[in-house]
Amino acid sequence: MTPGAVRANALRWADDAFPGWVEVSLVDSIGRDHRIVEKVPVLTTQGIRAANTFPMELWLDVQVDRLDAGTATVTLQHGVETVDGAQRITVTSADVRMTRESKGPAHQGRCGY
């Protein structure tokens, strides 16, 4: 497995409960929309607030499990999972960036490498 990041979109501010929650869309290789509702600091150090204009692009930490022709199978990191409980998703390889190492939830790179 190789550390990486996958492109996603923060769709809306989901909840004001501390420290703030966002709803994120992650589209897989066959076009299925996977939704994630998570605390902002778990996903990014980007200054996302309720007043931001949505949608906005962000990059989520993943482990790249497998690369195939045009696709990559990734596992979401830091306990992040979709609302359906999925942590492993196959996405288009164009939506994945390889990183040298995973630096945890505060990793600046997720704000757009």
Short mmCIF file of N, CA, C and O in Angstrom, two decimals:
data_model
loop_
_atom_site.label_atom_id
_atom_site.label_comp_id
_atom_site.label_asym_id
_atom_site.label_seq_id
_atom_site.Cartn_x
_atom_site.Cartn_y
_atom_site.Cartn_z
N MET A 1 0.84 -1.18 0.00
CA MET A 1 0.00 0.00 0.00
C MET A 1 0.88 1.25 0.00
O MET A 1 1.92 1.28 0.63
N THR A 2 0.39 2.26 -0.70
CA THR A 2 1.13 3.51 -0.84
C THR A 2 0.27 4.66 -0.36
O THR A 2 -0.90 4.74 -0.71
N PRO A 3 0.82 5.59 0.43
CA PRO A 3 0.05 6.76 0.85
C PRO A 3 -0.35 7.62 -0.35
O PRO A 3 0.42 7.76 -1.31
N GLY A 4 -1.53 8.18 -0.29
CA GLY A 4 -2.01 9.04 -1.35
C GLY A 4 -3.14 9.91 -0.88
O GLY A 4 -3.43 10.00 0.32
N ALA A 5 -3.78 10.56 -1.83
CA ALA A 5 -4.94 11.40 -1.56
C ALA A 5 -5.92 11.24 -2.71
O ALA A 5 -5.52 11.00 -3.85
N VAL A 6 -7.20 11.34 -2.39
CA VAL A 6 -8.24 11.22 -3.41
C VAL A 6 -9.06 12.50 -3.44
O VAL A 6 -9.35 13.09 -2.40
N ARG A 7 -9.40 12.92 -4.65
CA ARG A 7 -10.20 14.14 -4.86
C ARG A 7 -11.64 13.89 -4.39
O ARG A 7 -12.24 12.87 -4.68
N ALA A 8 -12.18 14.87 -3.66
CA ALA A 8 -13.56 14.82 -3.20
C ALA A 8 -14.12 16.24 -3.22
O ALA A 8 -13.37 17.20 -3.46
N ASN A 9 -15.39 16.36 -2.96
CA ASN A 9 -16.03 17.68 -2.91
C ASN A 9 -16.83 17.82 -1.62
O ASN A 9 -17.69 16.99 -1.32
N ALA A 10 -16.54 18.88 -0.87
CA ALA A 10 -17.37 19.23 0.28
C ALA A 10 -18.63 19.87 -0.29
O ALA A 10 -18.54 20.89 -0.98
N LEU A 11 -19.77 19.27 -0.02
CA LEU A 11 -21.03 19.72 -0.62
C LEU A 11 -21.76 20.76 0.21
O LEU A 11 -22.38 21.67 -0.32
N ARG A 12 -21.68 20.58 1.54
CA ARG A 12 -22.43 21.48 2.41
C ARG A 12 -21.94 21.36 3.84
O ARG A 12 -21.30 20.38 4.20
N TRP A 13 -22.24 22.37 4.60
CA TRP A 13 -22.01 22.35 6.04
C TRP A 13 -23.11 21.47 6.62
O TRP A 13 -24.29 21.73 6.41
N ALA A 14 -22.76 20.41 7.32
CA ALA A 14 -23.76 19.44 7.78
C ALA A 14 -24.24 19.69 9.20
O ALA A 14 -25.40 19.40 9.52
N ASP A 15 -23.35 20.21 10.07
CA ASP A 15 -23.74 20.35 11.48
C ASP A 15 -22.79 21.32 12.18
O ASP A 15 -21.58 21.30 11.93
N ASP A 16 -23.35 22.14 13.06
CA ASP A 16 -22.55 23.09 13.83
C ASP A 16 -21.93 22.47 15.08
O ASP A 16 -21.14 23.13 15.76
N ALA A 17 -22.26 21.23 15.40
CA ALA A 17 -21.68 20.59 16.58
C ALA A 17 -20.16 20.68 16.49
O ALA A 17 -19.58 20.45 15.42
N PHE A 18 -19.51 21.01 17.61
CA PHE A 18 -18.06 21.20 17.61
C PHE A 18 -17.36 19.97 17.09
O PHE A 18 -17.72 18.85 17.45
N PRO A 19 -16.41 20.11 16.18
CA PRO A 19 -15.80 21.33 15.66
C PRO A 19 -16.35 21.74 14.30
O PRO A 19 -15.74 22.54 13.60
N GLY A 20 -17.50 21.24 13.95
CA GLY A 20 -18.11 21.48 12.64
C GLY A 20 -18.02 20.25 11.77
O GLY A 20 -16.98 19.60 11.72
N TRP A 21 -19.10 19.91 11.12
CA TRP A 21 -19.18 18.72 10.27
C TRP A 21 -19.56 19.13 8.85
O TRP A 21 -20.34 20.06 8.65
N VAL A 22 -18.99 18.42 7.86
CA VAL A 22 -19.31 18.67 6.46
C VAL A 22 -19.77 17.37 5.80
O VAL A 22 -19.42 16.28 6.24
N GLU A 23 -20.57 17.54 4.77
CA GLU A 23 -20.95 16.41 3.92
C GLU A 23 -20.08 16.46 2.68
O GLU A 23 -19.97 17.50 2.03
N VAL A 24 -19.47 15.33 2.37
CA VAL A 24 -18.51 15.23 1.27
C VAL A 24 -19.00 14.19 0.27
O VAL A 24 -19.56 13.16 0.64
N SER A 25 -18.75 14.46 -1.00
CA SER A 25 -19.06 13.53 -2.08
C SER A 25 -17.75 12.98 -2.65
O SER A 25 -16.83 13.75 -2.95
N LEU A 26 -17.70 11.67 -2.79
CA LEU A 26 -16.57 10.98 -3.41
C LEU A 26 -17.16 10.08 -4.50
O LEU A 26 -17.96 9.19 -4.20
N VAL A 27 -16.79 10.34 -5.75
CA VAL A 27 -17.36 9.60 -6.88
C VAL A 27 -16.42 8.47 -7.28
O VAL A 27 -15.22 8.69 -7.48
N ASP A 28 -16.97 7.26 -7.37
CA ASP A 28 -16.14 6.11 -7.71
C ASP A 28 -15.98 5.96 -9.22
O ASP A 28 -16.48 6.78 -10.01
N SER A 29 -15.27 4.93 -9.63
CA SER A 29 -14.90 4.75 -11.04
C SER A 29 -16.09 4.46 -11.95
O SER A 29 -15.97 4.60 -13.17
N ILE A 30 -17.23 4.05 -11.40
CA ILE A 30 -18.40 3.80 -12.24
C ILE A 30 -19.45 4.90 -12.08
O ILE A 30 -20.58 4.77 -12.52
N GLY A 31 -19.06 6.00 -11.41
CA GLY A 31 -19.93 7.16 -11.29
C GLY A 31 -20.83 7.17 -10.07
O GLY A 31 -21.64 8.08 -9.91
N ARG A 32 -20.70 6.17 -9.20
CA ARG A 32 -21.52 6.14 -7.99
C ARG A 32 -21.01 7.19 -7.01
O ARG A 32 -19.82 7.31 -6.76
N ASP A 33 -21.95 7.93 -6.44
CA ASP A 33 -21.64 8.99 -5.48
C ASP A 33 -21.66 8.42 -4.07
O ASP A 33 -22.69 7.96 -3.60
N HIS A 34 -20.51 8.45 -3.40
CA HIS A 34 -20.40 8.00 -2.02
C HIS A 34 -20.39 9.24 -1.13
O HIS A 34 -19.64 10.18 -1.38
N ARG A 35 -21.21 9.23 -0.08
CA ARG A 35 -21.28 10.38 0.82
C ARG A 35 -20.57 10.09 2.13
O ARG A 35 -20.66 8.98 2.68
N ILE A 36 -19.89 11.10 2.62
CA ILE A 36 -19.18 11.05 3.90
C ILE A 36 -19.65 12.26 4.70
O ILE A 36 -19.69 13.37 4.17
N VAL A 37 -20.01 12.05 5.95
CA VAL A 37 -20.33 13.14 6.85
C VAL A 37 -19.35 13.02 8.01
O VAL A 37 -19.36 12.02 8.74
N GLU A 38 -18.47 14.02 8.14
CA GLU A 38 -17.36 13.89 9.09
C GLU A 38 -16.97 15.27 9.63
O GLU A 38 -17.27 16.30 9.03
N LYS A 39 -16.26 15.23 10.77
CA LYS A 39 -15.73 16.47 11.37
C LYS A 39 -14.68 17.08 10.43
O LYS A 39 -13.83 16.36 9.90
N VAL A 40 -14.75 18.38 10.27
CA VAL A 40 -13.83 19.09 9.38
C VAL A 40 -12.37 18.75 9.67
O VAL A 40 -11.63 18.39 8.76
N PRO A 41 -11.88 18.83 10.93
CA PRO A 41 -10.44 18.60 11.15
C PRO A 41 -9.98 17.16 10.90
O PRO A 41 -8.79 16.93 10.73
N VAL A 42 -10.90 16.21 10.83
CA VAL A 42 -10.54 14.84 10.48
C VAL A 42 -10.23 14.76 8.99
O VAL A 42 -9.38 13.99 8.56
N LEU A 43 -10.91 15.58 8.21
CA LEU A 43 -10.78 15.53 6.75
C LEU A 43 -9.70 16.46 6.20
O LEU A 43 -9.06 16.14 5.21
N THR A 44 -9.55 17.64 6.80
CA THR A 44 -8.69 18.65 6.20
C THR A 44 -8.30 19.73 7.20
O THR A 44 -9.00 19.92 8.21
N THR A 45 -7.22 20.42 6.90
CA THR A 45 -6.86 21.61 7.67
C THR A 45 -7.36 22.87 6.96
O THR A 45 -7.17 23.97 7.44
N GLN A 46 -7.99 22.69 5.81
CA GLN A 46 -8.57 23.80 5.07
C GLN A 46 -9.61 24.48 5.96
O GLN A 46 -10.37 23.80 6.65
N GLY A 47 -9.65 25.77 5.97
CA GLY A 47 -10.54 26.53 6.85
C GLY A 47 -11.98 26.48 6.41
O GLY A 47 -12.54 27.51 6.05
N ILE A 48 -12.59 25.33 6.42
CA ILE A 48 -13.99 25.20 6.01
C ILE A 48 -14.88 25.65 7.16
O ILE A 48 -14.72 25.20 8.30
N ARG A 49 -15.82 26.54 6.84
CA ARG A 49 -16.77 27.08 7.82
C ARG A 49 -18.17 27.04 7.20
O ARG A 49 -18.33 26.92 6.00
N ALA A 50 -19.16 27.22 8.06
CA ALA A 50 -20.55 27.22 7.58
C ALA A 50 -20.78 28.30 6.53
O ALA A 50 -21.58 28.12 5.61
N ALA A 51 -20.06 29.41 6.62
CA ALA A 51 -20.26 30.53 5.71
C ALA A 51 -19.57 30.36 4.36
O ALA A 51 -19.77 31.17 3.46
N ASN A 52 -18.76 29.30 4.20
CA ASN A 52 -18.09 29.08 2.93
C ASN A 52 -19.09 28.86 1.80
O ASN A 52 -20.24 28.48 2.03
N THR A 53 -18.62 29.07 0.58
CA THR A 53 -19.42 28.76 -0.60
C THR A 53 -19.16 27.30 -0.97
O THR A 53 -18.01 26.90 -1.15
N PHE A 54 -20.21 26.53 -1.05
CA PHE A 54 -20.11 25.12 -1.41
C PHE A 54 -20.70 24.91 -2.78
O PHE A 54 -21.56 25.67 -3.19
N PRO A 55 -20.26 23.88 -3.54
CA PRO A 55 -19.26 22.87 -3.18
C PRO A 55 -17.84 23.42 -3.28
O PRO A 55 -17.59 24.42 -3.96
N MET A 56 -16.91 22.71 -2.61
CA MET A 56 -15.50 23.05 -2.68
C MET A 56 -14.67 21.77 -2.72
O MET A 56 -15.00 20.79 -2.07
N GLU A 57 -13.63 21.80 -3.54
CA GLU A 57 -12.77 20.62 -3.68
C GLU A 57 -11.88 20.45 -2.46
O GLU A 57 -11.41 21.43 -1.89
N LEU A 58 -11.65 19.21 -2.07
CA LEU A 58 -10.65 18.89 -1.06
C LEU A 58 -10.09 17.51 -1.37
O LEU A 58 -10.62 16.78 -2.19
N TRP A 59 -8.97 17.19 -0.73
CA TRP A 59 -8.28 15.91 -0.94
C TRP A 59 -8.27 15.14 0.36
O TRP A 59 -7.91 15.69 1.40
N LEU A 60 -8.70 13.89 0.31
CA LEU A 60 -8.77 13.04 1.50
C LEU A 60 -7.59 12.08 1.52
O LEU A 60 -7.24 11.51 0.48
N ASP A 61 -7.01 11.87 2.71
CA ASP A 61 -5.92 10.90 2.85
C ASP A 61 -6.44 9.49 2.59
O ASP A 61 -7.50 9.11 3.10
N VAL A 62 -5.67 8.73 1.81
CA VAL A 62 -6.00 7.34 1.52
C VAL A 62 -4.71 6.51 1.49
O VAL A 62 -3.62 7.05 1.40
N GLN A 63 -4.88 5.22 1.53
CA GLN A 63 -3.83 4.28 1.16
C GLN A 63 -4.24 3.75 -0.21
O GLN A 63 -5.39 3.34 -0.39
N VAL A 64 -3.33 3.79 -1.15
CA VAL A 64 -3.61 3.26 -2.49
C VAL A 64 -3.28 1.77 -2.45
O VAL A 64 -2.12 1.39 -2.29
N ASP A 65 -4.31 0.95 -2.56
CA ASP A 65 -4.15 -0.49 -2.44
C ASP A 65 -3.78 -1.14 -3.76
O ASP A 65 -3.03 -2.11 -3.79
N ARG A 66 -4.33 -0.59 -4.85
CA ARG A 66 -4.10 -1.21 -6.16
C ARG A 66 -4.31 -0.19 -7.26
O ARG A 66 -5.26 0.59 -7.23
N LEU A 67 -3.42 -0.21 -8.24
CA LEU A 67 -3.55 0.61 -9.44
C LEU A 67 -3.76 -0.31 -10.63
O LEU A 67 -3.01 -1.26 -10.82
N ASP A 68 -4.79 -0.03 -11.41
CA ASP A 68 -5.06 -0.76 -12.64
C ASP A 68 -5.18 0.25 -13.77
O ASP A 68 -5.07 1.45 -13.54
N ALA A 69 -5.44 -0.22 -14.94
CA ALA A 69 -5.57 0.67 -16.10
C ALA A 69 -6.73 1.64 -15.87
O ALA A 69 -7.90 1.28 -15.99
N GLY A 70 -6.41 2.86 -15.48
CA GLY A 70 -7.41 3.89 -15.33
C GLY A 70 -8.12 3.93 -13.99
O GLY A 70 -8.94 4.82 -13.77
N THR A 71 -7.88 2.97 -13.11
CA THR A 71 -8.54 2.99 -11.81
C THR A 71 -7.54 2.77 -10.68
O THR A 71 -6.44 2.27 -10.90
N ALA A 72 -7.97 3.15 -9.48
CA ALA A 72 -7.18 2.91 -8.28
C ALA A 72 -8.14 2.52 -7.16
O ALA A 72 -9.18 3.15 -6.98
N THR A 73 -7.79 1.46 -6.45
CA THR A 73 -8.57 1.06 -5.28
C THR A 73 -7.88 1.66 -4.07
O THR A 73 -6.69 1.46 -3.86
N VAL A 74 -8.65 2.45 -3.29
CA VAL A 74 -8.09 3.18 -2.16
C VAL A 74 -8.86 2.85 -0.89
O VAL A 74 -10.03 2.49 -0.93
N THR A 75 -8.17 3.01 0.24
CA THR A 75 -8.79 2.86 1.55
C THR A 75 -8.70 4.20 2.27
O THR A 75 -7.60 4.75 2.42
N LEU A 76 -9.85 4.72 2.69
CA LEU A 76 -9.89 5.98 3.42
C LEU A 76 -9.16 5.83 4.74
O LEU A 76 -9.19 4.77 5.37
N GLN A 77 -8.50 6.89 5.19
CA GLN A 77 -7.69 6.86 6.41
C GLN A 77 -8.37 7.60 7.57
O GLN A 77 -9.38 8.27 7.38
N HIS A 78 -7.78 7.47 8.76
CA HIS A 78 -8.18 8.21 9.97
C HIS A 78 -9.59 7.86 10.44
O HIS A 78 -10.28 8.69 11.03
N GLY A 79 -10.04 6.62 10.14
CA GLY A 79 -11.35 6.19 10.57
C GLY A 79 -12.50 6.72 9.73
O GLY A 79 -13.66 6.51 10.05
N VAL A 80 -12.18 7.38 8.63
CA VAL A 80 -13.21 7.94 7.76
C VAL A 80 -13.87 6.81 6.98
O VAL A 80 -13.21 5.90 6.49
N GLU A 81 -15.19 6.88 6.89
CA GLU A 81 -15.95 5.92 6.08
C GLU A 81 -17.17 6.63 5.51
O GLU A 81 -17.57 7.69 5.98
N THR A 82 -17.76 6.00 4.49
CA THR A 82 -18.96 6.58 3.88
C THR A 82 -20.15 6.36 4.81
O THR A 82 -20.07 5.58 5.77
N VAL A 83 -21.26 7.02 4.52
CA VAL A 83 -22.46 6.84 5.34
C VAL A 83 -22.97 5.40 5.26
O VAL A 83 -23.71 4.97 6.13
N ASP A 84 -22.55 4.66 4.23
CA ASP A 84 -22.91 3.25 4.09
C ASP A 84 -21.89 2.33 4.74
O ASP A 84 -22.00 1.11 4.62
N GLY A 85 -20.86 2.89 5.37
CA GLY A 85 -19.87 2.08 6.07
C GLY A 85 -18.69 1.62 5.24
O GLY A 85 -17.87 0.82 5.71
N ALA A 86 -18.55 2.11 4.01
CA ALA A 86 -17.43 1.70 3.14
C ALA A 86 -16.18 2.51 3.47
O ALA A 86 -16.24 3.72 3.68
N GLN A 87 -15.04 1.83 3.49
CA GLN A 87 -13.75 2.50 3.63
C GLN A 87 -12.88 2.27 2.40
O GLN A 87 -11.95 3.02 2.16
N ARG A 88 -13.19 1.25 1.62
CA ARG A 88 -12.41 0.90 0.43
C ARG A 88 -13.26 1.17 -0.81
O ARG A 88 -14.37 0.65 -0.93
N ILE A 89 -12.72 2.00 -1.73
CA ILE A 89 -13.48 2.45 -2.91
C ILE A 89 -12.55 2.44 -4.11
O ILE A 89 -11.38 2.81 -4.00
N THR A 90 -13.07 2.06 -5.26
CA THR A 90 -12.32 2.13 -6.51
C THR A 90 -12.72 3.40 -7.24
O THR A 90 -13.90 3.62 -7.51
N VAL A 91 -11.73 4.23 -7.52
CA VAL A 91 -11.94 5.53 -8.16
C VAL A 91 -11.13 5.59 -9.46
O VAL A 91 -10.29 4.73 -9.71
N THR A 92 -11.36 6.62 -10.26
CA THR A 92 -10.52 6.79 -11.44
C THR A 92 -9.13 7.24 -10.99
O THR A 92 -9.00 8.00 -10.02
N SER A 93 -8.11 6.77 -11.67
CA SER A 93 -6.75 7.12 -11.27
C SER A 93 -6.48 8.62 -11.40
O SER A 93 -5.61 9.15 -10.71
N ALA A 94 -7.23 9.32 -12.23
CA ALA A 94 -7.06 10.77 -12.37
C ALA A 94 -7.43 11.50 -11.09
O ALA A 94 -7.01 12.64 -10.88
N ASP A 95 -8.21 10.87 -10.22
CA ASP A 95 -8.63 11.48 -8.97
C ASP A 95 -7.74 11.10 -7.78
O ASP A 95 -8.09 11.37 -6.63
N VAL A 96 -6.59 10.49 -8.06
CA VAL A 96 -5.68 10.06 -7.00
C VAL A 96 -4.32 10.71 -7.20
O VAL A 96 -3.82 10.80 -8.32
N ARG A 97 -3.74 11.15 -6.10
CA ARG A 97 -2.37 11.66 -6.11
C ARG A 97 -1.58 10.85 -5.10
O ARG A 97 -2.03 10.64 -3.98
N MET A 98 -0.40 10.46 -5.49
CA MET A 98 0.48 9.71 -4.60
C MET A 98 1.22 10.70 -3.72
O MET A 98 1.59 11.78 -4.15
N THR A 99 1.46 10.32 -2.47
CA THR A 99 2.23 11.13 -1.54
C THR A 99 3.38 10.29 -0.99
O THR A 99 3.35 9.06 -1.07
N ARG A 100 4.36 10.93 -0.42
CA ARG A 100 5.49 10.20 0.14
C ARG A 100 5.14 9.51 1.44
O ARG A 100 5.64 8.46 1.75
N GLU A 101 4.27 10.15 2.23
CA GLU A 101 3.88 9.58 3.51
C GLU A 101 2.58 10.20 3.96
O GLU A 101 2.24 11.30 3.58
N SER A 102 1.85 9.45 4.78
CA SER A 102 0.64 9.99 5.38
C SER A 102 1.03 10.75 6.63
O SER A 102 1.78 10.23 7.45
N LYS A 103 0.53 11.96 6.76
CA LYS A 103 0.92 12.79 7.90
C LYS A 103 -0.22 13.03 8.87
O LYS A 103 -0.14 13.89 9.71
N GLY A 104 -1.29 12.27 8.75
CA GLY A 104 -2.38 12.39 9.70
C GLY A 104 -3.41 13.44 9.32
O GLY A 104 -3.29 14.11 8.31
N PRO A 105 -4.45 13.59 10.16
CA PRO A 105 -5.56 14.49 9.85
C PRO A 105 -5.16 15.94 9.61
O PRO A 105 -5.89 16.67 8.97
N ALA A 106 -4.04 16.37 10.13
CA ALA A 106 -3.64 17.78 9.95
C ALA A 106 -2.78 17.97 8.71
O ALA A 106 -2.23 19.04 8.49
N HIS A 107 -2.66 16.96 7.88
CA HIS A 107 -1.79 17.01 6.70
C HIS A 107 -2.24 18.12 5.75
O HIS A 107 -3.35 18.09 5.22
N GLN A 108 -1.43 19.11 5.55
CA GLN A 108 -1.74 20.26 4.71
C GLN A 108 -2.05 19.85 3.27
O GLN A 108 -2.82 20.51 2.61
N GLY A 109 -1.43 18.79 2.78
CA GLY A 109 -1.59 18.39 1.39
C GLY A 109 -3.00 18.14 0.97
O GLY A 109 -3.33 18.24 -0.19
N ARG A 110 -3.86 17.78 1.90
CA ARG A 110 -5.23 17.50 1.52
C ARG A 110 -5.97 18.73 1.06
O ARG A 110 -7.05 18.65 0.53
N CYS A 111 -5.37 19.86 1.22
CA CYS A 111 -6.02 21.12 0.80
C CYS A 111 -5.75 21.40 -0.68
O CYS A 111 -6.05 22.48 -1.14
N GLY A 112 -5.23 20.45 -1.40
CA GLY A 112 -4.98 20.64 -2.82
C GLY A 112 -3.51 20.61 -3.10
O GLY A 112 -2.85 21.63 -3.11
N TYR A 113 -2.96 19.46 -3.30
CA TYR A 113 -1.54 19.26 -3.49
C TYR A 113 -0.99 20.12 -4.60
O TYR A 113 -1.44 20.27 -5.62
#
